[in-house]
């Protein structure tokens, strides 16, 4: 069954077409022959508070090598190239990963791990908590940087540790925009992720959706958004994690990556088991850095299972 057509208003001359190969919608400009995965004429939005933002990525927003003007035939956009995973990064055995500054690509990240303190926008100090560790952070950084990814999504940003790694990778690499979904940023987390991103000079690469993932992800889908990498680190029950995974699959380009954090939590572990046994369209990538706590999946194709497929797990 084809995915629902995105409800986007298109500028004159553009059409939304279904790619038979990737079972996903793309956008085609009839006159120039340009094709792209993301909706054209994406607007900047000042207000982040309500609907998911539609900001154009710097250095590419998910558009891929559009074919030049053509003489009639419609060319689908190129798929994402198979992504490379950096297998090992330096993790000196003589010291704890929390002290490895070589795994901390900017000063704000180094300060957070060194002091275990963070500051909100008003300058008030708080104890650092809930963030990825430096080995996990560097794995995410490398996935984004090595593959020049420009469009990423995160469920659950807390104090912004993983977002700092992702946005820094974009700044150091091909540019782009990282979208973070978190309903508790301004309440429980006192806007600390926002403040950390600003202090690190990464505002241009960060967008925040202050909603639950179950509200925000369908909205992103309806807007025709597509991502290269999705990091799931939200509410860790089995049902919420699986729901995040389900929408992540629909929002992810073929060849893109899903990273799942905290796989030792019981609910997350169960979800990991379900995906590994029931989703043949994903490859579990073993032997990644931080594999004991964070799972890495590569999307091989769109979902081709029968409507009632099930493998006991
Ligand atoms: C483990 S923390 C995320 C840590 C963050 N990725 C980092 O490395 O700094 C979990 C986050 O999930 C958020 N969260 C909880 N329920 C959520 C939901 N329904 N949708 C999205 N995020 C949710 C919490 O507010 C919290 O910030």
mmCIF file of C-alpha atoms in Angstrom, residues 84-92 97 100 102-103 132-144 146-147 165 229 231 257-264 284-298:
data_model
loop_
_atom_site.group_PDB
_atom_site.id
_atom_site.type_symbol
_atom_site.label_atom_id
_atom_site.label_comp_id
_atom_site.label_asym_id
_atom_site.label_seq_id
_atom_site.Cartn_x
_atom_site.Cartn_y
_atom_site.Cartn_z
ATOM 1 C CA UNK A 84 29.594 4.466 5.971
ATOM 2 C CA UNK A 85 29.906 3.683 9.651
ATOM 3 C CA UNK A 86 33.139 4.575 11.410
ATOM 4 C CA UNK A 87 33.877 1.346 13.230
ATOM 5 C CA UNK A 88 36.292 2.551 15.843
ATOM 6 C CA UNK A 89 37.243 5.842 17.327
ATOM 7 C CA UNK A 90 40.054 6.369 19.776
ATOM 8 C CA UNK A 91 38.951 5.216 23.183
ATOM 9 C CA UNK A 92 42.083 5.072 25.328
ATOM 10 C CA UNK A 97 35.255 7.348 28.346
ATOM 11 C CA UNK A 100 38.304 11.289 26.686
ATOM 12 C CA UNK A 102 39.208 13.418 21.880
ATOM 13 C CA UNK A 103 35.558 12.280 21.865
ATOM 14 C CA UNK A 132 24.586 10.338 25.886
ATOM 15 C CA UNK A 133 28.136 9.467 26.927
ATOM 16 C CA UNK A 134 31.116 10.683 24.830
ATOM 17 C CA UNK A 135 31.522 7.353 22.979
ATOM 18 C CA UNK A 136 27.850 7.359 21.969
ATOM 19 C CA UNK A 137 28.022 11.028 21.070
ATOM 20 C CA UNK A 138 31.089 10.548 18.881
ATOM 21 C CA UNK A 139 29.449 7.605 17.101
ATOM 22 C CA UNK A 140 26.489 9.828 16.178
ATOM 23 C CA UNK A 141 28.878 12.665 15.226
ATOM 24 C CA UNK A 142 30.820 10.335 12.918
ATOM 25 C CA UNK A 143 27.682 8.973 11.232
ATOM 26 C CA UNK A 144 26.624 12.531 10.373
ATOM 27 C CA UNK A 146 31.490 11.027 7.539
ATOM 28 C CA UNK A 147 28.418 10.808 5.344
ATOM 29 C CA UNK A 165 27.211 16.335 18.626
ATOM 30 C CA UNK A 229 19.448 9.749 10.255
ATOM 31 C CA UNK A 231 18.075 9.146 16.746
ATOM 32 C CA UNK A 257 20.253 5.187 9.673
ATOM 33 C CA UNK A 258 18.209 4.754 12.832
ATOM 34 C CA UNK A 259 20.155 4.898 16.096
ATOM 35 C CA UNK A 260 18.381 3.569 19.176
ATOM 36 C CA UNK A 261 19.731 4.584 22.573
ATOM 37 C CA UNK A 262 19.535 2.882 25.966
ATOM 38 C CA UNK A 263 19.005 -0.631 24.614
ATOM 39 C CA UNK A 264 19.541 -2.082 28.071
ATOM 40 C CA UNK A 284 21.375 -4.268 12.319
ATOM 41 C CA UNK A 285 24.943 -2.954 12.155
ATOM 42 C CA UNK A 286 27.024 -4.803 14.731
ATOM 43 C CA UNK A 287 30.435 -3.768 16.070
ATOM 44 C CA UNK A 288 29.757 -0.062 16.111
ATOM 45 C CA UNK A 289 31.293 2.084 18.834
ATOM 46 C CA UNK A 290 29.069 2.098 21.917
ATOM 47 C CA UNK A 291 27.168 -0.954 20.586
ATOM 48 C CA UNK A 292 26.559 -2.175 24.134
ATOM 49 C CA UNK A 293 24.187 0.708 24.779
ATOM 50 C CA UNK A 294 23.204 2.067 21.380
ATOM 51 C CA UNK A 295 21.919 0.060 18.391
ATOM 52 C CA UNK A 296 22.539 1.120 14.805
ATOM 53 C CA UNK A 297 20.213 0.142 11.956
ATOM 54 C CA UNK A 298 20.540 0.755 8.239
#
